[in-house]
Every structure is written in C-alpha cells, then in structure tokens.
Amino acid sequence: MNEIIGIIMATIICWLNFVFIDTWMGLPEKPGVKGAEVIGRAVKRRGGSLAGGFFQGNIVCSPDASAGTLLASVGSYAIGIPEGGLIAATLVYFGNRLCADPGYAGTTGALSITVIIYLTSLVGMKPEFYIVGMVLAIVTIQGLAHPSASLLLGKLAQKMGRHTKLT
C-alpha cells in the first residue's frame, strides 16, 4: 500500500477511534484527574468549549484513548500484532491506576486499535502507519488551536449526550 494513503487512512481511523472512545467514556463531562479542570477552564477562557477543554485536559493528565491508541500502535510495530497491542493495553491500564483515573478509556483505545491494526493489516496497512497517524490525530486536537478543537469536541460531546453540566 502507498505510504501516504496508508498514513492518511490511519490518521482518520486513529482520530475516530480515540475521539469517539474518549467521548463515549465521558471525558468531556467532567475532569477525571487533577489538572484536567485547570486546562478545561483555561481553554474556555480563551473562547473554547468547557466540555472540549475537559476532554483535552483529561488527555494531557492521564493515559486515555489517545495514549492507548499510540502505545498500542508502537507496541504492534515493535513486538508484533496482537502481542504488542496487548502489552501496551496492560501498561496503559496500570498507568490509569497510577494516575488514580477511574476510567478505562486508555485500555479500551489500546485494545480497539490492536484489533483494527490486525484487521487492516490484511489489506496492507502497517502498524507504522498508525504511529504516524496517531501523532497527526493528536496534533489536530492538542497542537493546532485549543479553542477551535475544543469547540469541535464540545459539539461532538453534545451530539453523543456527553456534554458537561458544569459551568
């Protein structure tokens, strides 16, 4: 498979995987760990969505589906499919517990992308496409414009019934 096409497809898949899992698991509803509320409120002060800010804050402060997706991609590349992804899921699970994170978004993201990597490897997608794709997906949420990305995340959270009730 052409590398550019593979990376573009992997970026879209990774973005959907981690954003939908993190939203479904409630990251936009409230800060799950220390620091996430500070980030969420700072994003809101700069014109963003509080729900999207909480989503972004939870990502920064704890291994959620973005970290799980990236680590499982790296594990699959380094160790193989599915072993690398399963080892990454285990490490993310322990990381969540160390952060006192009550959720399982990171572990779910690692497990789901491991299955996705396996299935798409049957059509020529390589784990390294997912490493680059996940970095690009994270950049769209955390690296370009926090307020704009938070507005998109807030709208998605609202559609999924996971928007924050906090003010």
PDB file of C-alpha atoms in Angstrom:
ATOM      1  CA  MET A   1       0.000   0.000   0.000  1.00  0.00           C
ATOM      2  CA  ASN A   2       1.168   3.526  -0.748  1.00  0.00           C
ATOM      3  CA  GLU A   3       2.588   5.047   2.443  1.00  0.00           C
ATOM      4  CA  ILE A   4       0.919   8.448   2.062  1.00  0.00           C
ATOM      5  CA  ILE A   5      -2.513   6.898   1.508  1.00  0.00           C
ATOM      6  CA  GLY A   6      -1.897   4.492   4.390  1.00  0.00           C
ATOM      7  CA  ILE A   7      -0.928   7.311   6.745  1.00  0.00           C
ATOM      8  CA  ILE A   8      -3.970   9.399   5.752  1.00  0.00           C
ATOM      9  CA  MET A   9      -6.278   6.422   6.312  1.00  0.00           C
ATOM     10  CA  ALA A  10      -4.571   5.588   9.617  1.00  0.00           C
ATOM     11  CA  THR A  11      -4.893   9.211  10.779  1.00  0.00           C
ATOM     12  CA  ILE A  12      -8.638   9.182  10.132  1.00  0.00           C
ATOM     13  CA  ILE A  13      -9.067   5.790  11.804  1.00  0.00           C
ATOM     14  CA  CYS A  14      -6.971   6.797  14.836  1.00  0.00           C
ATOM     15  CA  TRP A  15      -8.798  10.120  15.198  1.00  0.00           C
ATOM     16  CA  LEU A  16     -12.189   8.433  15.113  1.00  0.00           C
ATOM     17  CA  ASN A  17     -11.039   5.654  17.438  1.00  0.00           C
ATOM     18  CA  PHE A  18      -9.700   7.869  20.184  1.00  0.00           C
ATOM     19  CA  VAL A  19     -12.185  10.740  19.954  1.00  0.00           C
ATOM     20  CA  PHE A  20     -15.263   8.513  19.980  1.00  0.00           C
ATOM     21  CA  ILE A  21     -13.963   6.272  22.769  1.00  0.00           C
ATOM     22  CA  ASP A  22     -12.908   9.216  24.930  1.00  0.00           C
ATOM     23  CA  THR A  23     -16.232  10.973  24.331  1.00  0.00           C
ATOM     24  CA  TRP A  24     -18.227   7.801  24.967  1.00  0.00           C
ATOM     25  CA  MET A  25     -16.265   7.251  28.194  1.00  0.00           C
ATOM     26  CA  GLY A  26     -17.242  10.753  29.371  1.00  0.00           C
ATOM     27  CA  LEU A  27     -14.045  12.810  29.129  1.00  0.00           C
ATOM     28  CA  PRO A  28     -15.981  15.961  28.117  1.00  0.00           C
ATOM     29  CA  GLU A  29     -18.377  15.683  31.085  1.00  0.00           C
ATOM     30  CA  LYS A  30     -16.010  16.404  33.961  1.00  0.00           C
ATOM     31  CA  PRO A  31     -12.357  16.462  34.855  1.00  0.00           C
ATOM     32  CA  GLY A  32     -11.346  12.911  35.777  1.00  0.00           C
ATOM     33  CA  VAL A  33      -7.929  13.694  37.234  1.00  0.00           C
ATOM     34  CA  LYS A  34      -6.151  16.672  38.792  1.00  0.00           C
ATOM     35  CA  GLY A  35      -5.131  19.231  36.231  1.00  0.00           C
ATOM     36  CA  ALA A  36      -7.891  18.472  33.739  1.00  0.00           C
ATOM     37  CA  GLU A  37     -10.186  21.099  35.259  1.00  0.00           C
ATOM     38  CA  VAL A  38      -7.468  23.753  35.116  1.00  0.00           C
ATOM     39  CA  ILE A  39      -6.870  23.025  31.430  1.00  0.00           C
ATOM     40  CA  GLY A  40     -10.598  22.914  30.652  1.00  0.00           C
ATOM     41  CA  ARG A  41     -11.262  26.254  32.270  1.00  0.00           C
ATOM     42  CA  ALA A  42      -8.208  27.846  30.600  1.00  0.00           C
ATOM     43  CA  VAL A  43      -9.453  26.679  27.192  1.00  0.00           C
ATOM     44  CA  LYS A  44     -12.907  28.097  27.949  1.00  0.00           C
ATOM     45  CA  ARG A  45     -11.387  31.487  28.936  1.00  0.00           C
ATOM     46  CA  ARG A  46      -9.694  31.596  25.520  1.00  0.00           C
ATOM     47  CA  GLY A  47     -13.020  31.147  23.718  1.00  0.00           C
ATOM     48  CA  GLY A  48     -13.270  27.365  23.616  1.00  0.00           C
ATOM     49  CA  SER A  49     -15.802  24.883  24.883  1.00  0.00           C
ATOM     50  CA  LEU A  50     -15.594  23.787  28.527  1.00  0.00           C
ATOM     51  CA  ALA A  51     -16.532  20.228  27.540  1.00  0.00           C
ATOM     52  CA  GLY A  52     -13.846  20.187  24.850  1.00  0.00           C
ATOM     53  CA  GLY A  53     -11.386  21.684  27.317  1.00  0.00           C
ATOM     54  CA  PHE A  54     -12.144  18.932  29.840  1.00  0.00           C
ATOM     55  CA  PHE A  55     -11.607  16.399  27.040  1.00  0.00           C
ATOM     56  CA  GLN A  56      -8.237  17.965  26.224  1.00  0.00           C
ATOM     57  CA  GLY A  57      -7.284  18.239  29.896  1.00  0.00           C
ATOM     58  CA  ASN A  58      -8.104  14.621  30.589  1.00  0.00           C
ATOM     59  CA  ILE A  59      -5.928  13.596  27.630  1.00  0.00           C
ATOM     60  CA  VAL A  60      -2.960  15.598  28.926  1.00  0.00           C
ATOM     61  CA  CYS A  61      -3.247  14.408  32.522  1.00  0.00           C
ATOM     62  CA  SER A  62      -3.933  10.695  32.154  1.00  0.00           C
ATOM     63  CA  PRO A  63      -3.420   7.904  29.606  1.00  0.00           C
ATOM     64  CA  ASP A  64      -6.757   7.942  27.817  1.00  0.00           C
ATOM     65  CA  ALA A  65      -7.682   6.526  24.403  1.00  0.00           C
ATOM     66  CA  SER A  66      -5.206   8.784  22.597  1.00  0.00           C
ATOM     67  CA  ALA A  67      -2.300   7.379  24.620  1.00  0.00           C
ATOM     68  CA  GLY A  68      -3.710   3.853  24.397  1.00  0.00           C
ATOM     69  CA  THR A  69      -4.027   4.124  20.633  1.00  0.00           C
ATOM     70  CA  LEU A  70      -0.498   5.471  20.225  1.00  0.00           C
ATOM     71  CA  LEU A  71       1.092   2.957  22.601  1.00  0.00           C
ATOM     72  CA  ALA A  72      -0.712   0.005  21.024  1.00  0.00           C
ATOM     73  CA  SER A  73       0.440   1.176  17.585  1.00  0.00           C
ATOM     74  CA  VAL A  74       4.038   1.378  18.814  1.00  0.00           C
ATOM     75  CA  GLY A  75       3.722  -1.985  20.572  1.00  0.00           C
ATOM     76  CA  SER A  76       2.288  -3.623  17.463  1.00  0.00           C
ATOM     77  CA  TYR A  77       5.147  -2.231  15.390  1.00  0.00           C
ATOM     78  CA  ALA A  78       7.888  -3.142  17.871  1.00  0.00           C
ATOM     79  CA  ILE A  79       6.683  -6.522  19.133  1.00  0.00           C
ATOM     80  CA  GLY A  80       4.037  -7.634  16.658  1.00  0.00           C
ATOM     81  CA  ILE A  81       0.294  -7.955  16.347  1.00  0.00           C
ATOM     82  CA  PRO A  82      -1.511  -8.684  18.692  1.00  0.00           C
ATOM     83  CA  GLU A  83       1.135  -9.181  21.379  1.00  0.00           C
ATOM     84  CA  GLY A  84       2.459  -5.622  21.248  1.00  0.00           C
ATOM     85  CA  GLY A  85      -1.014  -4.133  21.449  1.00  0.00           C
ATOM     86  CA  LEU A  86      -1.987  -6.351  24.369  1.00  0.00           C
ATOM     87  CA  ILE A  87       1.192  -5.469  26.276  1.00  0.00           C
ATOM     88  CA  ALA A  88       0.501  -1.779  25.608  1.00  0.00           C
ATOM     89  CA  ALA A  89      -3.093  -2.173  26.867  1.00  0.00           C
ATOM     90  CA  THR A  90      -1.763  -3.712  30.078  1.00  0.00           C
ATOM     91  CA  LEU A  91       0.710  -0.867  30.586  1.00  0.00           C
ATOM     92  CA  VAL A  92      -1.981   1.743  29.929  1.00  0.00           C
ATOM     93  CA  TYR A  93      -4.271   0.007  32.433  1.00  0.00           C
ATOM     94  CA  PHE A  94      -1.569   0.283  35.111  1.00  0.00           C
ATOM     95  CA  GLY A  95      -0.865   3.873  34.077  1.00  0.00           C
ATOM     96  CA  ASN A  96      -4.523   4.753  34.626  1.00  0.00           C
ATOM     97  CA  ARG A  97      -4.439   3.203  38.065  1.00  0.00           C
ATOM     98  CA  LEU A  98      -1.245   5.111  38.952  1.00  0.00           C
ATOM     99  CA  CYS A  99      -2.945   8.370  37.904  1.00  0.00           C
ATOM    100  CA  ALA A 100      -5.982   7.451  40.025  1.00  0.00           C
ATOM    101  CA  ASP A 101      -8.048   7.676  36.828  1.00  0.00           C
ATOM    102  CA  PRO A 102     -11.368   5.947  37.415  1.00  0.00           C
ATOM    103  CA  GLY A 103     -11.961   5.133  33.740  1.00  0.00           C
ATOM    104  CA  TYR A 104     -10.843   2.640  31.151  1.00  0.00           C
ATOM    105  CA  ALA A 105     -10.694   4.787  28.010  1.00  0.00           C
ATOM    106  CA  GLY A 106      -6.966   4.232  27.509  1.00  0.00           C
ATOM    107  CA  THR A 107      -7.222   0.474  27.843  1.00  0.00           C
ATOM    108  CA  THR A 108     -10.256   0.419  25.554  1.00  0.00           C
ATOM    109  CA  GLY A 109      -8.411   2.535  22.963  1.00  0.00           C
ATOM    110  CA  ALA A 110      -5.379   0.233  23.073  1.00  0.00           C
ATOM    111  CA  LEU A 111      -7.487  -2.896  22.670  1.00  0.00           C
ATOM    112  CA  SER A 112      -9.676  -1.475  19.905  1.00  0.00           C
ATOM    113  CA  ILE A 113      -6.760  -0.190  17.821  1.00  0.00           C
ATOM    114  CA  THR A 114      -4.974  -3.533  18.238  1.00  0.00           C
ATOM    115  CA  VAL A 115      -7.969  -5.241  16.623  1.00  0.00           C
ATOM    116  CA  ILE A 116      -8.170  -2.521  13.958  1.00  0.00           C
ATOM    117  CA  ILE A 117      -4.449  -2.821  13.166  1.00  0.00           C
ATOM    118  CA  TYR A 118      -4.794  -6.574  12.839  1.00  0.00           C
ATOM    119  CA  LEU A 119      -7.827  -6.342  10.547  1.00  0.00           C
ATOM    120  CA  THR A 120      -6.377  -3.602   8.351  1.00  0.00           C
ATOM    121  CA  SER A 121      -3.035  -5.421   8.117  1.00  0.00           C
ATOM    122  CA  LEU A 122      -4.902  -7.952   5.999  1.00  0.00           C
ATOM    123  CA  VAL A 123      -5.261  -5.250   3.314  1.00  0.00           C
ATOM    124  CA  GLY A 124      -1.704  -3.924   3.567  1.00  0.00           C
ATOM    125  CA  MET A 125      -1.886  -1.323   6.344  1.00  0.00           C
ATOM    126  CA  LYS A 126       1.213  -1.416   8.552  1.00  0.00           C
ATOM    127  CA  PRO A 127       1.458  -0.598  12.270  1.00  0.00           C
ATOM    128  CA  GLU A 128       3.897   2.218  11.499  1.00  0.00           C
ATOM    129  CA  PHE A 129       1.132   3.985   9.554  1.00  0.00           C
ATOM    130  CA  TYR A 130      -0.835   4.091  12.800  1.00  0.00           C
ATOM    131  CA  ILE A 131       2.074   5.541  14.767  1.00  0.00           C
ATOM    132  CA  VAL A 132       2.342   8.490  12.376  1.00  0.00           C
ATOM    133  CA  GLY A 133      -1.450   8.661  12.045  1.00  0.00           C
ATOM    134  CA  MET A 134      -1.952   8.851  15.783  1.00  0.00           C
ATOM    135  CA  VAL A 135       0.644  11.592  16.181  1.00  0.00           C
ATOM    136  CA  LEU A 136      -1.158  13.582  13.478  1.00  0.00           C
ATOM    137  CA  ALA A 137      -4.528  12.903  15.130  1.00  0.00           C
ATOM    138  CA  ILE A 138      -3.235  14.155  18.490  1.00  0.00           C
ATOM    139  CA  VAL A 139      -1.827  17.274  16.815  1.00  0.00           C
ATOM    140  CA  THR A 140      -5.294  18.130  15.460  1.00  0.00           C
ATOM    141  CA  ILE A 141      -6.731  18.018  18.985  1.00  0.00           C
ATOM    142  CA  GLN A 142      -3.844  19.310  21.108  1.00  0.00           C
ATOM    143  CA  GLY A 143      -1.419  21.110  18.841  1.00  0.00           C
ATOM    144  CA  LEU A 144      -3.097  23.425  16.362  1.00  0.00           C
ATOM    145  CA  ALA A 145      -5.678  25.584  18.162  1.00  0.00           C
ATOM    146  CA  HIS A 146      -7.067  24.541  21.533  1.00  0.00           C
ATOM    147  CA  PRO A 147     -10.194  26.729  21.432  1.00  0.00           C
ATOM    148  CA  SER A 148     -11.174  25.624  17.909  1.00  0.00           C
ATOM    149  CA  ALA A 149     -10.533  21.951  18.605  1.00  0.00           C
ATOM    150  CA  SER A 150     -12.451  22.213  21.888  1.00  0.00           C
ATOM    151  CA  LEU A 151     -15.478  23.643  20.056  1.00  0.00           C
ATOM    152  CA  LEU A 152     -15.486  20.632  17.715  1.00  0.00           C
ATOM    153  CA  LEU A 153     -15.091  18.245  20.662  1.00  0.00           C
ATOM    154  CA  GLY A 154     -17.852  20.066  22.552  1.00  0.00           C
ATOM    155  CA  LYS A 155     -20.264  19.707  19.618  1.00  0.00           C
ATOM    156  CA  LEU A 156     -19.444  16.019  19.312  1.00  0.00           C
ATOM    157  CA  ALA A 157     -19.946  15.574  23.068  1.00  0.00           C
ATOM    158  CA  GLN A 158     -23.313  17.291  22.818  1.00  0.00           C
ATOM    159  CA  LYS A 159     -24.429  15.002  19.977  1.00  0.00           C
ATOM    160  CA  MET A 160     -23.338  11.947  21.996  1.00  0.00           C
ATOM    161  CA  GLY A 161     -25.079  13.190  25.164  1.00  0.00           C
ATOM    162  CA  ARG A 162     -21.759  13.633  26.990  1.00  0.00           C
ATOM    163  CA  HIS A 163     -21.540  17.431  27.277  1.00  0.00           C
ATOM    164  CA  THR A 164     -20.578  18.828  30.659  1.00  0.00           C
ATOM    165  CA  LYS A 165     -23.233  20.110  33.018  1.00  0.00           C
ATOM    166  CA  LEU A 166     -20.627  22.100  34.953  1.00  0.00           C
ATOM    167  CA  THR A 167     -20.231  25.831  34.445  1.00  0.00           C
TER     168      THR A 167
END
